[in-house]
Amino acid sequence: MTVTSAAEAYEHCRQITAKYSKTFYLGTLLMPKAKRQAIWAIYVWCRRTDELVDGPESDFTTPETLQCWEERLESLFAGQPLDDLDVALVDTLERFPIEIEPFREMIAGQQMDLYRNRYETFRELELYCYRVAGTVGLMSSAVLGSDRYYFTAPWHHQEANYVPTEEAIALGIANQLTNILRDVGEDAGRGRIYLPLEDLARFNYSEEDLFNRKIDERWRELMRFEIKRARKFYREAEKGIRALSRDSRWPVWAALMLYQGILDAIERNDYDVFNKRAFVPQGEKMLYLPVAWLRAQVL
């Protein structure tokens, strides 16, 4: 039985978010208190779900494990937390109109990881990215809220109740593609290749080359191709930010720009994702914030 208060549970979620996702955490600090706490609770549930397949105990994860996790999810949406971290998510569900389906879809994405370590086409990879990350955009949308009064001109009245669902999904997919490009070397160490095999073939770069961590012009061209694709999803996501609640636009712009900055870091490292960790330096992160604020005001 849980004894933690909601405040204590949120603080624990804050600490986990700050420890494991520094770039994402920085963006959440720009949100009003209730919203950032809710985002921390969602992040922690998503991280715990991911760790079932990628965490230290993942060797013991089976389809039955994920089935039990989904049953536990049903308990949370029934208002019944099973441990202290659950308290934060249950409190969030009481405050915001979050649907259960994206959470179920994320679990389905983890099931894909149990059986697959290759993706033949981008279409297949896109489904995976939607399930494990596009769903995060959907979960977060209910917390971020939309601004029904943003479109005031008569010719925009039909847009007044627009909820940027597709753009939220696009941002999640963009973030996941960024993760994949940053973590190519780490994933290869686990025997996994998330880059579509059709793309490797397009640039005549083999799985053996990847496992041998070979960096040549074929690899650079492949990475340029993948980075261009990820940025396309970021551009799609940008289109929906102006429809968000006013107090959500700055943090979302900041989070988007900070995460997209990882792609810039990969380029600065000459596409060496095998030996160099791509990240945005702290000083550079601070420079993004005023630009994100300006974009939130005028775009």
mmCIF file with all atom_site columns, C-alpha atoms in Angstrom, residues 17-142:
data_model
loop_
_atom_site.group_PDB
_atom_site.id
_atom_site.type_symbol
_atom_site.label_atom_id
_atom_site.label_alt_id
_atom_site.label_comp_id
_atom_site.label_asym_id
_atom_site.label_entity_id
_atom_site.label_seq_id
_atom_site.pdbx_PDB_ins_code
_atom_site.Cartn_x
_atom_site.Cartn_y
_atom_site.Cartn_z
_atom_site.occupancy
_atom_site.B_iso_or_equiv
_atom_site.pdbx_formal_charge
_atom_site.auth_seq_id
_atom_site.auth_comp_id
_atom_site.auth_asym_id
_atom_site.auth_atom_id
_atom_site.pdbx_PDB_model_num
ATOM 1   C CA . THR A 1 17  ? 13.426 13.353  -14.917 1.00 0.00 ? 17  THR A CA 1
ATOM 2   C CA . ALA A 1 18  ? 16.283 15.691  -14.005 1.00 0.00 ? 18  ALA A CA 1
ATOM 3   C CA . LYS A 1 19  ? 18.709 12.776  -13.701 1.00 0.00 ? 19  LYS A CA 1
ATOM 4   C CA . TYR A 1 20  ? 17.878 10.872  -16.866 1.00 0.00 ? 20  TYR A CA 1
ATOM 5   C CA . SER A 1 21  ? 16.685 13.522  -19.322 1.00 0.00 ? 21  SER A CA 1
ATOM 6   C CA . LYS A 1 22  ? 18.487 16.793  -18.647 1.00 0.00 ? 22  LYS A CA 1
ATOM 7   C CA . THR A 1 23  ? 17.504 18.447  -21.937 1.00 0.00 ? 23  THR A CA 1
ATOM 8   C CA . PHE A 1 24  ? 13.830 17.515  -21.586 1.00 0.00 ? 24  PHE A CA 1
ATOM 9   C CA . TYR A 1 25  ? 13.844 18.527  -17.922 1.00 0.00 ? 25  TYR A CA 1
ATOM 10  C CA . LEU A 1 26  ? 15.086 22.011  -18.739 1.00 0.00 ? 26  LEU A CA 1
ATOM 11  C CA . GLY A 1 27  ? 12.091 22.553  -21.021 1.00 0.00 ? 27  GLY A CA 1
ATOM 12  C CA . THR A 1 28  ? 9.658  21.445  -18.312 1.00 0.00 ? 28  THR A CA 1
ATOM 13  C CA . LEU A 1 29  ? 10.982 24.077  -15.896 1.00 0.00 ? 29  LEU A CA 1
ATOM 14  C CA . LEU A 1 30  ? 9.424  26.746  -18.130 1.00 0.00 ? 30  LEU A CA 1
ATOM 15  C CA . MET A 1 31  ? 5.932  25.351  -17.515 1.00 0.00 ? 31  MET A CA 1
ATOM 16  C CA . PRO A 1 32  ? 3.472  26.316  -14.764 1.00 0.00 ? 32  PRO A CA 1
ATOM 17  C CA . LYS A 1 33  ? 3.837  24.096  -11.699 1.00 0.00 ? 33  LYS A CA 1
ATOM 18  C CA . ALA A 1 34  ? 0.801  21.851  -12.291 1.00 0.00 ? 34  ALA A CA 1
ATOM 19  C CA . LYS A 1 35  ? 1.767  21.199  -15.901 1.00 0.00 ? 35  LYS A CA 1
ATOM 20  C CA . ARG A 1 36  ? 5.414  20.451  -15.259 1.00 0.00 ? 36  ARG A CA 1
ATOM 21  C CA . GLN A 1 37  ? 4.521  18.080  -12.431 1.00 0.00 ? 37  GLN A CA 1
ATOM 22  C CA . ALA A 1 38  ? 2.116  16.237  -14.719 1.00 0.00 ? 38  ALA A CA 1
ATOM 23  C CA . ILE A 1 39  ? 4.763  15.976  -17.448 1.00 0.00 ? 39  ILE A CA 1
ATOM 24  C CA . TRP A 1 40  ? 7.249  14.570  -14.917 1.00 0.00 ? 40  TRP A CA 1
ATOM 25  C CA . ALA A 1 41  ? 4.714  11.929  -13.872 1.00 0.00 ? 41  ALA A CA 1
ATOM 26  C CA . ILE A 1 42  ? 4.112  10.943  -17.500 1.00 0.00 ? 42  ILE A CA 1
ATOM 27  C CA . TYR A 1 43  ? 7.838  10.857  -18.215 1.00 0.00 ? 43  TYR A CA 1
ATOM 28  C CA . VAL A 1 44  ? 8.500  8.533   -15.288 1.00 0.00 ? 44  VAL A CA 1
ATOM 29  C CA . TRP A 1 45  ? 5.751  6.118   -16.338 1.00 0.00 ? 45  TRP A CA 1
ATOM 30  C CA . CYS A 1 46  ? 7.176  6.089   -19.867 1.00 0.00 ? 46  CYS A CA 1
ATOM 31  C CA . ARG A 1 47  ? 10.693 5.520   -18.578 1.00 0.00 ? 47  ARG A CA 1
ATOM 32  C CA . ARG A 1 48  ? 9.579  2.650   -16.373 1.00 0.00 ? 48  ARG A CA 1
ATOM 33  C CA . THR A 1 49  ? 7.785  1.131   -19.345 1.00 0.00 ? 49  THR A CA 1
ATOM 34  C CA . ASP A 1 50  ? 10.881 1.467   -21.526 1.00 0.00 ? 50  ASP A CA 1
ATOM 35  C CA . GLU A 1 51  ? 13.093 -0.089  -18.870 1.00 0.00 ? 51  GLU A CA 1
ATOM 36  C CA . LEU A 1 52  ? 11.031 -3.267  -18.978 1.00 0.00 ? 52  LEU A CA 1
ATOM 37  C CA . VAL A 1 53  ? 12.735 -3.911  -22.330 1.00 0.00 ? 53  VAL A CA 1
ATOM 38  C CA . ASP A 1 54  ? 15.928 -1.832  -22.105 1.00 0.00 ? 54  ASP A CA 1
ATOM 39  C CA . GLY A 1 55  ? 16.620 -1.689  -18.373 1.00 0.00 ? 55  GLY A CA 1
ATOM 40  C CA . PRO A 1 56  ? 18.877 -3.786  -16.130 1.00 0.00 ? 56  PRO A CA 1
ATOM 41  C CA . GLU A 1 57  ? 16.186 -6.444  -15.611 1.00 0.00 ? 57  GLU A CA 1
ATOM 42  C CA . SER A 1 58  ? 15.142 -6.590  -19.268 1.00 0.00 ? 58  SER A CA 1
ATOM 43  C CA . ASP A 1 59  ? 16.537 -10.111 -19.762 1.00 0.00 ? 59  ASP A CA 1
ATOM 44  C CA . PHE A 1 60  ? 13.692 -11.349 -17.603 1.00 0.00 ? 60  PHE A CA 1
ATOM 45  C CA . THR A 1 61  ? 10.946 -9.462  -19.466 1.00 0.00 ? 61  THR A CA 1
ATOM 46  C CA . THR A 1 62  ? 8.421  -11.611 -21.320 1.00 0.00 ? 62  THR A CA 1
ATOM 47  C CA . PRO A 1 63  ? 5.134  -10.917 -23.101 1.00 0.00 ? 63  PRO A CA 1
ATOM 48  C CA . GLU A 1 64  ? 3.471  -11.848 -19.823 1.00 0.00 ? 64  GLU A CA 1
ATOM 49  C CA . THR A 1 65  ? 5.491  -9.131  -18.063 1.00 0.00 ? 65  THR A CA 1
ATOM 50  C CA . LEU A 1 66  ? 4.098  -6.526  -20.447 1.00 0.00 ? 66  LEU A CA 1
ATOM 51  C CA . GLN A 1 67  ? 0.600  -7.942  -20.041 1.00 0.00 ? 67  GLN A CA 1
ATOM 52  C CA . CYS A 1 68  ? 0.901  -7.493  -16.276 1.00 0.00 ? 68  CYS A CA 1
ATOM 53  C CA . TRP A 1 69  ? 2.153  -3.943  -16.839 1.00 0.00 ? 69  TRP A CA 1
ATOM 54  C CA . GLU A 1 70  ? -0.899 -3.187  -18.952 1.00 0.00 ? 70  GLU A CA 1
ATOM 55  C CA . GLU A 1 71  ? -3.170 -4.589  -16.252 1.00 0.00 ? 71  GLU A CA 1
ATOM 56  C CA . ARG A 1 72  ? -1.389 -2.314  -13.796 1.00 0.00 ? 72  ARG A CA 1
ATOM 57  C CA . LEU A 1 73  ? -2.074 0.580   -16.172 1.00 0.00 ? 73  LEU A CA 1
ATOM 58  C CA . GLU A 1 74  ? -5.771 -0.220  -15.991 1.00 0.00 ? 74  GLU A CA 1
ATOM 59  C CA . SER A 1 75  ? -5.527 0.079   -12.210 1.00 0.00 ? 75  SER A CA 1
ATOM 60  C CA . LEU A 1 76  ? -3.972 3.515   -12.499 1.00 0.00 ? 76  LEU A CA 1
ATOM 61  C CA . PHE A 1 77  ? -6.773 4.720   -14.742 1.00 0.00 ? 77  PHE A CA 1
ATOM 62  C CA . ALA A 1 78  ? -9.190 3.341   -12.156 1.00 0.00 ? 78  ALA A CA 1
ATOM 63  C CA . GLY A 1 79  ? -7.540 5.587   -9.561  1.00 0.00 ? 79  GLY A CA 1
ATOM 64  C CA . GLN A 1 80  ? -5.644 2.815   -7.782  1.00 0.00 ? 80  GLN A CA 1
ATOM 65  C CA . PRO A 1 81  ? -1.889 3.468   -7.450  1.00 0.00 ? 81  PRO A CA 1
ATOM 66  C CA . LEU A 1 82  ? 0.212  0.404   -6.699  1.00 0.00 ? 82  LEU A CA 1
ATOM 67  C CA . ASP A 1 83  ? 3.402  2.121   -5.567  1.00 0.00 ? 83  ASP A CA 1
ATOM 68  C CA . ASP A 1 84  ? 4.668  5.548   -4.604  1.00 0.00 ? 84  ASP A CA 1
ATOM 69  C CA . LEU A 1 85  ? 5.547  6.680   -8.150  1.00 0.00 ? 85  LEU A CA 1
ATOM 70  C CA . ASP A 1 86  ? 2.061  5.705   -9.302  1.00 0.00 ? 86  ASP A CA 1
ATOM 71  C CA . VAL A 1 87  ? 0.638  8.282   -6.901  1.00 0.00 ? 87  VAL A CA 1
ATOM 72  C CA . ALA A 1 88  ? 1.896  11.122  -9.095  1.00 0.00 ? 88  ALA A CA 1
ATOM 73  C CA . LEU A 1 89  ? 0.364  9.709   -12.276 1.00 0.00 ? 89  LEU A CA 1
ATOM 74  C CA . VAL A 1 90  ? -2.980 9.007   -10.621 1.00 0.00 ? 90  VAL A CA 1
ATOM 75  C CA . ASP A 1 91  ? -3.050 12.576  -9.321  1.00 0.00 ? 91  ASP A CA 1
ATOM 76  C CA . THR A 1 92  ? -2.221 13.792  -12.855 1.00 0.00 ? 92  THR A CA 1
ATOM 77  C CA . LEU A 1 93  ? -5.077 11.732  -14.293 1.00 0.00 ? 93  LEU A CA 1
ATOM 78  C CA . GLU A 1 94  ? -7.421 13.450  -11.849 1.00 0.00 ? 94  GLU A CA 1
ATOM 79  C CA . ARG A 1 95  ? -6.273 16.897  -13.012 1.00 0.00 ? 95  ARG A CA 1
ATOM 80  C CA . PHE A 1 96  ? -6.022 16.479  -16.784 1.00 0.00 ? 96  PHE A CA 1
ATOM 81  C CA . PRO A 1 97  ? -8.225 14.714  -19.394 1.00 0.00 ? 97  PRO A CA 1
ATOM 82  C CA . ILE A 1 98  ? -5.643 12.123  -20.471 1.00 0.00 ? 98  ILE A CA 1
ATOM 83  C CA . GLU A 1 99  ? -6.786 9.075   -22.472 1.00 0.00 ? 99  GLU A CA 1
ATOM 84  C CA . ILE A 1 100 ? -5.494 5.555   -21.795 1.00 0.00 ? 100 ILE A CA 1
ATOM 85  C CA . GLU A 1 101 ? -4.991 4.526   -25.430 1.00 0.00 ? 101 GLU A CA 1
ATOM 86  C CA . PRO A 1 102 ? -1.586 6.194   -25.970 1.00 0.00 ? 102 PRO A CA 1
ATOM 87  C CA . PHE A 1 103 ? -0.291 4.368   -22.884 1.00 0.00 ? 103 PHE A CA 1
ATOM 88  C CA . ARG A 1 104 ? -1.487 1.058   -24.306 1.00 0.00 ? 104 ARG A CA 1
ATOM 89  C CA . GLU A 1 105 ? 0.155  1.880   -27.627 1.00 0.00 ? 105 GLU A CA 1
ATOM 90  C CA . MET A 1 106 ? 3.459  2.544   -25.868 1.00 0.00 ? 106 MET A CA 1
ATOM 91  C CA . ILE A 1 107 ? 3.322  -0.892  -24.270 1.00 0.00 ? 107 ILE A CA 1
ATOM 92  C CA . ALA A 1 108 ? 2.688  -2.325  -27.753 1.00 0.00 ? 108 ALA A CA 1
ATOM 93  C CA . GLY A 1 109 ? 5.866  -0.551  -28.869 1.00 0.00 ? 109 GLY A CA 1
ATOM 94  C CA . GLN A 1 110 ? 7.831  -2.279  -26.122 1.00 0.00 ? 110 GLN A CA 1
ATOM 95  C CA . GLN A 1 111 ? 6.391  -5.588  -27.306 1.00 0.00 ? 111 GLN A CA 1
ATOM 96  C CA . MET A 1 112 ? 7.925  -4.844  -30.715 1.00 0.00 ? 112 MET A CA 1
ATOM 97  C CA . ASP A 1 113 ? 11.322 -4.515  -29.030 1.00 0.00 ? 113 ASP A CA 1
ATOM 98  C CA . LEU A 1 114 ? 10.938 -7.987  -27.537 1.00 0.00 ? 114 LEU A CA 1
ATOM 99  C CA . TYR A 1 115 ? 10.804 -9.576  -30.968 1.00 0.00 ? 115 TYR A CA 1
ATOM 100 C CA . ARG A 1 116 ? 12.559 -7.204  -33.352 1.00 0.00 ? 116 ARG A CA 1
ATOM 101 C CA . ASN A 1 117 ? 16.060 -5.817  -33.642 1.00 0.00 ? 117 ASN A CA 1
ATOM 102 C CA . ARG A 1 118 ? 15.848 -4.789  -37.313 1.00 0.00 ? 118 ARG A CA 1
ATOM 103 C CA . TYR A 1 119 ? 13.459 -2.689  -39.425 1.00 0.00 ? 119 TYR A CA 1
ATOM 104 C CA . GLU A 1 120 ? 13.396 -3.277  -43.157 1.00 0.00 ? 120 GLU A CA 1
ATOM 105 C CA . THR A 1 121 ? 11.687 -0.020  -44.148 1.00 0.00 ? 121 THR A CA 1
ATOM 106 C CA . PHE A 1 122 ? 11.081 3.410   -42.714 1.00 0.00 ? 122 PHE A CA 1
ATOM 107 C CA . ARG A 1 123 ? 7.342  2.705   -42.717 1.00 0.00 ? 123 ARG A CA 1
ATOM 108 C CA . GLU A 1 124 ? 7.985  -0.102  -40.226 1.00 0.00 ? 124 GLU A CA 1
ATOM 109 C CA . LEU A 1 125 ? 10.274 2.079   -38.132 1.00 0.00 ? 125 LEU A CA 1
ATOM 110 C CA . GLU A 1 126 ? 7.760  4.943   -38.164 1.00 0.00 ? 126 GLU A CA 1
ATOM 111 C CA . LEU A 1 127 ? 5.149  2.689   -36.551 1.00 0.00 ? 127 LEU A CA 1
ATOM 112 C CA . TYR A 1 128 ? 7.645  1.797   -33.839 1.00 0.00 ? 128 TYR A CA 1
ATOM 113 C CA . CYS A 1 129 ? 8.533  5.475   -33.327 1.00 0.00 ? 129 CYS A CA 1
ATOM 114 C CA . TYR A 1 130 ? 4.848  6.371   -33.087 1.00 0.00 ? 130 TYR A CA 1
ATOM 115 C CA . ARG A 1 131 ? 4.240  3.746   -30.449 1.00 0.00 ? 131 ARG A CA 1
ATOM 116 C CA . VAL A 1 132 ? 7.207  4.495   -28.215 1.00 0.00 ? 132 VAL A CA 1
ATOM 117 C CA . ALA A 1 133 ? 7.395  8.277   -28.699 1.00 0.00 ? 133 ALA A CA 1
ATOM 118 C CA . GLY A 1 134 ? 4.563  9.707   -30.802 1.00 0.00 ? 134 GLY A CA 1
ATOM 119 C CA . THR A 1 135 ? 2.279  8.492   -28.045 1.00 0.00 ? 135 THR A CA 1
ATOM 120 C CA . VAL A 1 136 ? 4.167  10.711  -25.590 1.00 0.00 ? 136 VAL A CA 1
ATOM 121 C CA . GLY A 1 137 ? 3.043  13.672  -27.665 1.00 0.00 ? 137 GLY A CA 1
ATOM 122 C CA . LEU A 1 138 ? -0.544 12.519  -27.307 1.00 0.00 ? 138 LEU A CA 1
ATOM 123 C CA . MET A 1 139 ? -0.200 11.980  -23.565 1.00 0.00 ? 139 MET A CA 1
ATOM 124 C CA . SER A 1 140 ? 1.314  15.431  -23.150 1.00 0.00 ? 140 SER A CA 1
ATOM 125 C CA . SER A 1 141 ? -1.235 17.245  -25.324 1.00 0.00 ? 141 SER A CA 1
ATOM 126 C CA . ALA A 1 142 ? -3.951 16.957  -22.700 1.00 0.00 ? 142 ALA A CA 1
#
